[in-house]
Each structure stands twice: as C-alpha cells, then as structure tokens.
C-alpha cells in the first residue's frame, strides 16, 4: 500500500512540472517578421523587410533586404527583451519587449513606449 501511495505522489509531482523555455536560448538564431499590429486579426506581411539575427554574445544583427546592409545592436534579456543601440554621445537608445516563444515563432509586445503597432510576430528562418 505504501508503495502505491509513493508511486501516485511521484506521478502527480512529475505531471505538475512545467516545461519552461529559457528565452536566452530560445531567441538565438535568425528571425523574420511576418506580422505587425495590435493583436487584432491582420493579414500577414507578404514581404519581410529583413531579419534579426540574435547571436549568443548579446549581439543583434539587423539585416535589411532592400539595402543589403546590416546594423549591429546589443540585446539582453531579464524579464524583458531589451534591444539597444549606442549613440555617438554614449547614450543608449533602447526598446523593451515582452517576448513569448512558441514552436518556431516569437511574439514581441512593445513595453514602456508609445507605438502605433505594439505587437510583432516573427518566424525562425534558420
């Protein structure tokens, strides 16, 4: 009887464990934007303007398809995703996002700023 109770407790504890996604690992790679809006239904973007490439060393490469140019930014993640670029005077311009990760998609919500479109959705391209 004692063994059965221990087995049931072990199954319940294992079933309650939530698989958490580490955003610092999930974000790595290339991401292409396919939606901008405010959460309402909008058709997907037909032609993405470029992609974001998150590297393990906190470097974000933002590539523009039309100009074929890459802009280097910095990113870091705590409870939010912070994307920043340093001005010539040393001041950091940053945007904060609340990231959500799904299978091969990422959803970003702009935080602490006014934006016309505060939701963007991205698909992994590598």
PDB file of C-alpha atoms in Angstrom:
ATOM      1  CA  UNK A   1       0.000   0.000   0.000  1.00  0.00           C
ATOM      2  CA  UNK A   2       2.819   2.371   0.897  1.00  0.00           C
ATOM      3  CA  UNK A   3       4.467   1.741  -2.495  1.00  0.00           C
ATOM      4  CA  UNK A   4       1.236   2.623  -4.318  1.00  0.00           C
ATOM      5  CA  UNK A   5       0.897   5.911  -2.417  1.00  0.00           C
ATOM      6  CA  UNK A   6       4.538   6.806  -3.169  1.00  0.00           C
ATOM      7  CA  UNK A   7       4.000   5.963  -6.864  1.00  0.00           C
ATOM      8  CA  UNK A   8       0.881   8.165  -7.074  1.00  0.00           C
ATOM      9  CA  UNK A   9       2.705  11.075  -5.398  1.00  0.00           C
ATOM     10  CA  UNK A  10       5.673  10.695  -7.781  1.00  0.00           C
ATOM     11  CA  UNK A  11       3.348  10.674 -10.826  1.00  0.00           C
ATOM     12  CA  UNK A  12       1.482  13.751  -9.585  1.00  0.00           C
ATOM     13  CA  UNK A  13       4.694  15.671  -8.922  1.00  0.00           C
ATOM     14  CA  UNK A  14       6.137  14.754 -12.320  1.00  0.00           C
ATOM     15  CA  UNK A  15       2.874  15.730 -14.038  1.00  0.00           C
ATOM     16  CA  UNK A  16       2.857  19.141 -12.369  1.00  0.00           C
ATOM     17  CA  UNK A  17       6.341  20.075 -13.542  1.00  0.00           C
ATOM     18  CA  UNK A  18       6.059  22.795 -16.163  1.00  0.00           C
ATOM     19  CA  UNK A  19       8.479  22.766 -19.091  1.00  0.00           C
ATOM     20  CA  UNK A  20       9.918  26.252 -19.138  1.00  0.00           C
ATOM     21  CA  UNK A  21      11.571  27.786 -22.165  1.00  0.00           C
ATOM     22  CA  UNK A  22      14.744  29.724 -21.423  1.00  0.00           C
ATOM     23  CA  UNK A  23      14.321  32.901 -23.511  1.00  0.00           C
ATOM     24  CA  UNK A  24      18.104  33.423 -23.633  1.00  0.00           C
ATOM     25  CA  UNK A  25      18.399  30.158 -25.570  1.00  0.00           C
ATOM     26  CA  UNK A  26      15.108  30.288 -27.493  1.00  0.00           C
ATOM     27  CA  UNK A  27      15.900  33.659 -29.054  1.00  0.00           C
ATOM     28  CA  UNK A  28      19.189  32.604 -30.677  1.00  0.00           C
ATOM     29  CA  UNK A  29      19.153  32.475 -34.481  1.00  0.00           C
ATOM     30  CA  UNK A  30      17.576  34.360 -37.367  1.00  0.00           C
ATOM     31  CA  UNK A  31      14.017  35.689 -37.166  1.00  0.00           C
ATOM     32  CA  UNK A  32      11.911  37.216 -39.924  1.00  0.00           C
ATOM     33  CA  UNK A  33       8.899  39.413 -39.157  1.00  0.00           C
ATOM     34  CA  UNK A  34       5.548  38.220 -40.531  1.00  0.00           C
ATOM     35  CA  UNK A  35       3.033  40.325 -38.562  1.00  0.00           C
ATOM     36  CA  UNK A  36       2.730  43.799 -37.058  1.00  0.00           C
ATOM     37  CA  UNK A  37      -0.388  45.099 -35.383  1.00  0.00           C
ATOM     38  CA  UNK A  38      -2.125  45.409 -32.063  1.00  0.00           C
ATOM     39  CA  UNK A  39      -3.212  41.821 -31.588  1.00  0.00           C
ATOM     40  CA  UNK A  40      -6.291  42.025 -33.805  1.00  0.00           C
ATOM     41  CA  UNK A  41      -6.557  39.914 -36.947  1.00  0.00           C
ATOM     42  CA  UNK A  42      -4.470  41.365 -39.752  1.00  0.00           C
ATOM     43  CA  UNK A  43      -3.179  39.575 -42.803  1.00  0.00           C
ATOM     44  CA  UNK A  44       0.461  38.508 -42.564  1.00  0.00           C
ATOM     45  CA  UNK A  45       3.181  40.661 -44.086  1.00  0.00           C
ATOM     46  CA  UNK A  46       3.770  39.472 -47.645  1.00  0.00           C
ATOM     47  CA  UNK A  47       7.385  40.559 -47.997  1.00  0.00           C
ATOM     48  CA  UNK A  48       9.523  40.963 -44.923  1.00  0.00           C
ATOM     49  CA  UNK A  49      11.876  43.935 -44.920  1.00  0.00           C
ATOM     50  CA  UNK A  50      14.708  41.946 -43.358  1.00  0.00           C
ATOM     51  CA  UNK A  51      15.580  39.785 -40.414  1.00  0.00           C
ATOM     52  CA  UNK A  52      17.035  39.944 -36.915  1.00  0.00           C
ATOM     53  CA  UNK A  53      19.900  37.607 -36.071  1.00  0.00           C
ATOM     54  CA  UNK A  54      20.405  37.092 -32.324  1.00  0.00           C
ATOM     55  CA  UNK A  55      23.918  35.866 -31.521  1.00  0.00           C
ATOM     56  CA  UNK A  56      24.986  34.224 -28.223  1.00  0.00           C
ATOM     57  CA  UNK A  57      27.271  37.133 -27.252  1.00  0.00           C
ATOM     58  CA  UNK A  58      24.376  39.637 -26.910  1.00  0.00           C
ATOM     59  CA  UNK A  59      24.875  40.993 -30.429  1.00  0.00           C
ATOM     60  CA  UNK A  60      21.821  41.562 -32.604  1.00  0.00           C
ATOM     61  CA  UNK A  61      22.409  41.919 -36.337  1.00  0.00           C
ATOM     62  CA  UNK A  62      19.532  43.657 -38.109  1.00  0.00           C
ATOM     63  CA  UNK A  63      19.695  42.933 -41.864  1.00  0.00           C
ATOM     64  CA  UNK A  64      17.738  44.988 -44.426  1.00  0.00           C
ATOM     65  CA  UNK A  65      16.896  43.106 -47.647  1.00  0.00           C
ATOM     66  CA  UNK A  66      16.482  46.231 -49.808  1.00  0.00           C
ATOM     67  CA  UNK A  67      19.765  47.967 -48.891  1.00  0.00           C
ATOM     68  CA  UNK A  68      21.653  44.732 -48.128  1.00  0.00           C
ATOM     69  CA  UNK A  69      23.069  46.473 -45.062  1.00  0.00           C
ATOM     70  CA  UNK A  70      23.467  45.150 -41.539  1.00  0.00           C
ATOM     71  CA  UNK A  71      23.069  47.265 -38.417  1.00  0.00           C
ATOM     72  CA  UNK A  72      24.678  45.964 -35.231  1.00  0.00           C
ATOM     73  CA  UNK A  73      22.771  46.369 -31.973  1.00  0.00           C
ATOM     74  CA  UNK A  74      23.005  44.909 -28.476  1.00  0.00           C
ATOM     75  CA  UNK A  75      20.347  42.899 -26.698  1.00  0.00           C
ATOM     76  CA  UNK A  76      19.899  41.440 -23.243  1.00  0.00           C
ATOM     77  CA  UNK A  77      17.137  39.531 -21.543  1.00  0.00           C
ATOM     78  CA  UNK A  78      15.974  39.676 -17.951  1.00  0.00           C
ATOM     79  CA  UNK A  79      12.203  39.664 -17.518  1.00  0.00           C
ATOM     80  CA  UNK A  80      12.080  41.657 -20.799  1.00  0.00           C
ATOM     81  CA  UNK A  81      13.979  41.634 -24.072  1.00  0.00           C
ATOM     82  CA  UNK A  82      15.990  44.862 -24.333  1.00  0.00           C
ATOM     83  CA  UNK A  83      17.263  45.956 -27.759  1.00  0.00           C
ATOM     84  CA  UNK A  84      19.618  48.905 -27.799  1.00  0.00           C
ATOM     85  CA  UNK A  85      21.951  50.954 -29.908  1.00  0.00           C
ATOM     86  CA  UNK A  86      24.503  53.365 -28.537  1.00  0.00           C
ATOM     87  CA  UNK A  87      24.546  56.916 -29.896  1.00  0.00           C
ATOM     88  CA  UNK A  88      27.796  58.728 -30.652  1.00  0.00           C
ATOM     89  CA  UNK A  89      27.497  60.608 -27.349  1.00  0.00           C
ATOM     90  CA  UNK A  90      27.418  57.334 -25.406  1.00  0.00           C
ATOM     91  CA  UNK A  91      23.673  57.373 -24.610  1.00  0.00           C
ATOM     92  CA  UNK A  92      21.854  54.068 -25.121  1.00  0.00           C
ATOM     93  CA  UNK A  93      18.566  54.132 -27.032  1.00  0.00           C
ATOM     94  CA  UNK A  94      16.626  51.028 -26.023  1.00  0.00           C
ATOM     95  CA  UNK A  95      13.291  49.399 -26.663  1.00  0.00           C
ATOM     96  CA  UNK A  96      11.859  46.810 -24.300  1.00  0.00           C
ATOM     97  CA  UNK A  97       9.698  43.894 -25.386  1.00  0.00           C
ATOM     98  CA  UNK A  98       7.814  41.143 -23.597  1.00  0.00           C
ATOM     99  CA  UNK A  99       8.772  38.024 -25.563  1.00  0.00           C
ATOM    100  CA  UNK A 100       6.675  34.878 -25.935  1.00  0.00           C
ATOM    101  CA  UNK A 101       8.061  31.824 -27.663  1.00  0.00           C
ATOM    102  CA  UNK A 102       6.120  29.105 -29.443  1.00  0.00           C
ATOM    103  CA  UNK A 103       7.406  26.246 -31.634  1.00  0.00           C
ATOM    104  CA  UNK A 104       9.189  28.253 -34.347  1.00  0.00           C
ATOM    105  CA  UNK A 105       7.602  31.635 -33.747  1.00  0.00           C
ATOM    106  CA  UNK A 106       8.206  34.520 -31.385  1.00  0.00           C
ATOM    107  CA  UNK A 107       5.768  37.247 -30.354  1.00  0.00           C
ATOM    108  CA  UNK A 108       7.068  40.590 -29.112  1.00  0.00           C
ATOM    109  CA  UNK A 109       4.986  43.207 -27.266  1.00  0.00           C
ATOM    110  CA  UNK A 110       6.469  46.701 -27.017  1.00  0.00           C
ATOM    111  CA  UNK A 111       6.718  47.802 -23.375  1.00  0.00           C
ATOM    112  CA  UNK A 112       7.179  51.269 -21.828  1.00  0.00           C
ATOM    113  CA  UNK A 113       6.831  53.153 -25.130  1.00  0.00           C
ATOM    114  CA  UNK A 114       4.134  54.509 -27.406  1.00  0.00           C
ATOM    115  CA  UNK A 115       3.845  52.613 -30.664  1.00  0.00           C
ATOM    116  CA  UNK A 116       1.331  52.537 -33.494  1.00  0.00           C
ATOM    117  CA  UNK A 117       1.770  48.771 -33.695  1.00  0.00           C
ATOM    118  CA  UNK A 118       2.887  47.230 -30.436  1.00  0.00           C
ATOM    119  CA  UNK A 119       2.715  43.530 -31.364  1.00  0.00           C
ATOM    120  CA  UNK A 120       5.069  41.847 -33.812  1.00  0.00           C
ATOM    121  CA  UNK A 121       5.338  38.188 -34.695  1.00  0.00           C
ATOM    122  CA  UNK A 122       8.442  36.529 -36.037  1.00  0.00           C
ATOM    123  CA  UNK A 123       9.240  33.147 -37.595  1.00  0.00           C
ATOM    124  CA  UNK A 124      12.548  31.358 -37.260  1.00  0.00           C
ATOM    125  CA  UNK A 125      14.342  31.193 -40.613  1.00  0.00           C
ATOM    126  CA  UNK A 126      17.368  29.063 -39.760  1.00  0.00           C
TER     127      UNK A 126
END
